[in-house]
Amino acid sequence: MVRANGAVSLRELARVVQTSEVTVRRDVRALEAEGLLDRRHGGAVLPGGFSREPGYPQKTHLAAAEKSAIADLAAGLVEEGDAVVIGAGTTTQELARRLARVPGLTVVTNSLLVAQALAHANRVEVVMTGGTLRGSNYALVGSGAEQSLHGLRVSKAFISGSGLTAERGLSTTNMLSASVDRALVQAAGEVIVLADHTKLGADTMFQTVPTEAITRLVTDEHTAGQDPTARELDALADCGVQISVAPLGLTAEPPGHGGLAPHPPGPAVPRRATGPAPAAPLPGQRRPGAHGGPPPGHLPTRLAGAR
């Protein structure tokens, strides 16, 4: 499965072979010892994954349910009349599908997938960057994309990547993509990172967003159930990042969509000065310990009805 897809989650492996994640984790550890793959928190990739990026078809099948849950929660952070930037990625594509009904929304993006998800949304204005098409992820990159973002100012940036650590922040495997992502982030008052549990603790070649520039992380509930990723969450919270955890199993299918490719089933730094913090935590939110929230090690608040 790793050879076919470039990456795979432990959860998906356990489902396919009909065994427990504990058993799968043990076997993956043995395969890594033989040099056949590299382990990542919550999954595995081909050897050399530090610089290798799976293509779009492979990414769509990795942690699909988690990405859907993350997109559901992240969509609640967008308000009527907002102006936002959305970077390239399969998780941001899921978010775009859910924003099609937000009236008065303006979305600036370098992603053809994001643009196509919003193409028929009559009440959403889509602004695309220029640039050169990078076919592996249907994104516009290069100096044309970066120059088109100069002077832009929006309320929020929603961005994904290949890895996220408290020490280094968000990173990706491609230099051109990293440069455009940095330009997207510089245009926004708040930076919201969308990253499922397979990205937590992974560190890839090019840094896109340092930890101190991240306002909020939206991730899935598997991060809280695994010791390494839970520790990474605590470290991110200690750095001032607000953590929102999306429970699985409560996602709703968004309006119909189209795509360019088949869609799968379905240290301490203060928060950026972008206005007062919300009066009450958002669903799934855990406030950093330095700001009056629960101490490190506590699980984030879950949405009503979540286990």
Short mmCIF file of N, CA and C in Angstrom, two decimals, residues 30 43-44 54 60 74 78 82 91 96 99 103 105 134 148 164 170 179 207 210 226-227 247 252 260 283 294:
data_model
loop_
_atom_site.label_atom_id
_atom_site.label_comp_id
_atom_site.label_asym_id
_atom_site.label_seq_id
_atom_site.Cartn_x
_atom_site.Cartn_y
_atom_site.Cartn_z
N ALA A 30 8.71 -3.05 12.44
CA ALA A 30 9.60 -4.09 11.91
C ALA A 30 9.97 -3.81 10.46
N GLY A 43 1.25 6.97 10.80
CA GLY A 43 1.32 6.37 9.48
C GLY A 43 2.72 6.00 9.07
N ALA A 44 2.89 5.79 7.77
CA ALA A 44 4.19 5.41 7.22
C ALA A 44 4.30 5.94 5.80
N PRO A 54 3.87 12.66 -2.01
CA PRO A 54 2.94 11.86 -2.79
C PRO A 54 2.15 12.75 -3.75
N THR A 60 -5.37 11.95 -1.66
CA THR A 60 -6.81 11.95 -1.41
C THR A 60 -7.24 10.74 -0.58
N ALA A 74 -13.17 23.63 10.58
CA ALA A 74 -12.54 24.85 10.09
C ALA A 74 -13.54 25.77 9.40
N VAL A 78 -15.15 30.63 9.49
CA VAL A 78 -15.36 31.60 8.42
C VAL A 78 -16.74 32.24 8.57
N ASP A 82 -16.43 37.53 5.00
CA ASP A 82 -14.99 37.40 5.22
C ASP A 82 -14.22 37.44 3.90
N THR A 91 -6.79 18.81 2.07
CA THR A 91 -7.61 19.24 3.20
C THR A 91 -8.23 20.61 2.92
N ALA A 96 -12.86 24.17 1.10
CA ALA A 96 -13.49 25.00 0.08
C ALA A 96 -14.88 24.49 -0.27
N LEU A 99 -17.38 25.90 2.04
CA LEU A 99 -17.55 27.35 2.09
C LEU A 99 -18.42 27.87 0.95
N PRO A 103 -22.32 33.49 2.27
CA PRO A 103 -22.59 34.67 1.44
C PRO A 103 -21.56 35.77 1.65
N LEU A 105 -18.54 35.94 0.75
CA LEU A 105 -17.17 35.48 1.00
C LEU A 105 -16.28 35.76 -0.21
N ARG A 134 1.81 23.75 -11.12
CA ARG A 134 2.52 22.57 -10.62
C ARG A 134 1.52 21.41 -10.63
N SER A 148 1.54 38.39 -7.25
CA SER A 148 0.12 38.73 -7.24
C SER A 148 -0.43 38.86 -5.83
N LEU A 164 4.25 19.12 10.60
CA LEU A 164 4.08 20.18 11.60
C LEU A 164 4.72 19.75 12.91
N LEU A 170 5.22 24.67 10.44
CA LEU A 170 4.71 23.95 9.27
C LEU A 170 5.78 23.88 8.20
N SER A 179 7.43 28.79 -0.94
CA SER A 179 7.52 30.23 -1.16
C SER A 179 6.14 30.86 -1.32
N GLN A 207 10.60 24.99 5.44
CA GLN A 207 9.69 25.61 6.39
C GLN A 207 8.79 26.61 5.66
N PRO A 210 6.60 29.48 10.56
CA PRO A 210 7.19 29.20 11.87
C PRO A 210 6.09 29.11 12.93
N GLN A 226 -2.73 9.43 20.76
CA GLN A 226 -1.41 8.84 20.59
C GLN A 226 -0.40 9.70 21.35
N ASP A 227 0.42 9.06 22.15
CA ASP A 227 1.34 9.80 23.01
C ASP A 227 2.24 10.78 22.26
N PRO A 247 -13.80 16.01 16.10
CA PRO A 247 -14.17 14.61 16.34
C PRO A 247 -14.57 13.94 15.04
N ALA A 252 -20.79 15.98 7.99
CA ALA A 252 -21.92 15.99 7.08
C ALA A 252 -21.42 16.25 5.67
N LEU A 260 -10.82 18.15 -10.28
CA LEU A 260 -9.92 17.88 -11.40
C LEU A 260 -9.44 16.45 -11.39
N PRO A 283 -16.07 25.02 19.39
CA PRO A 283 -16.17 23.57 19.55
C PRO A 283 -14.84 22.91 19.25
N PRO A 294 -6.54 24.78 30.17
CA PRO A 294 -6.17 23.63 30.96
C PRO A 294 -4.68 23.37 30.88
#
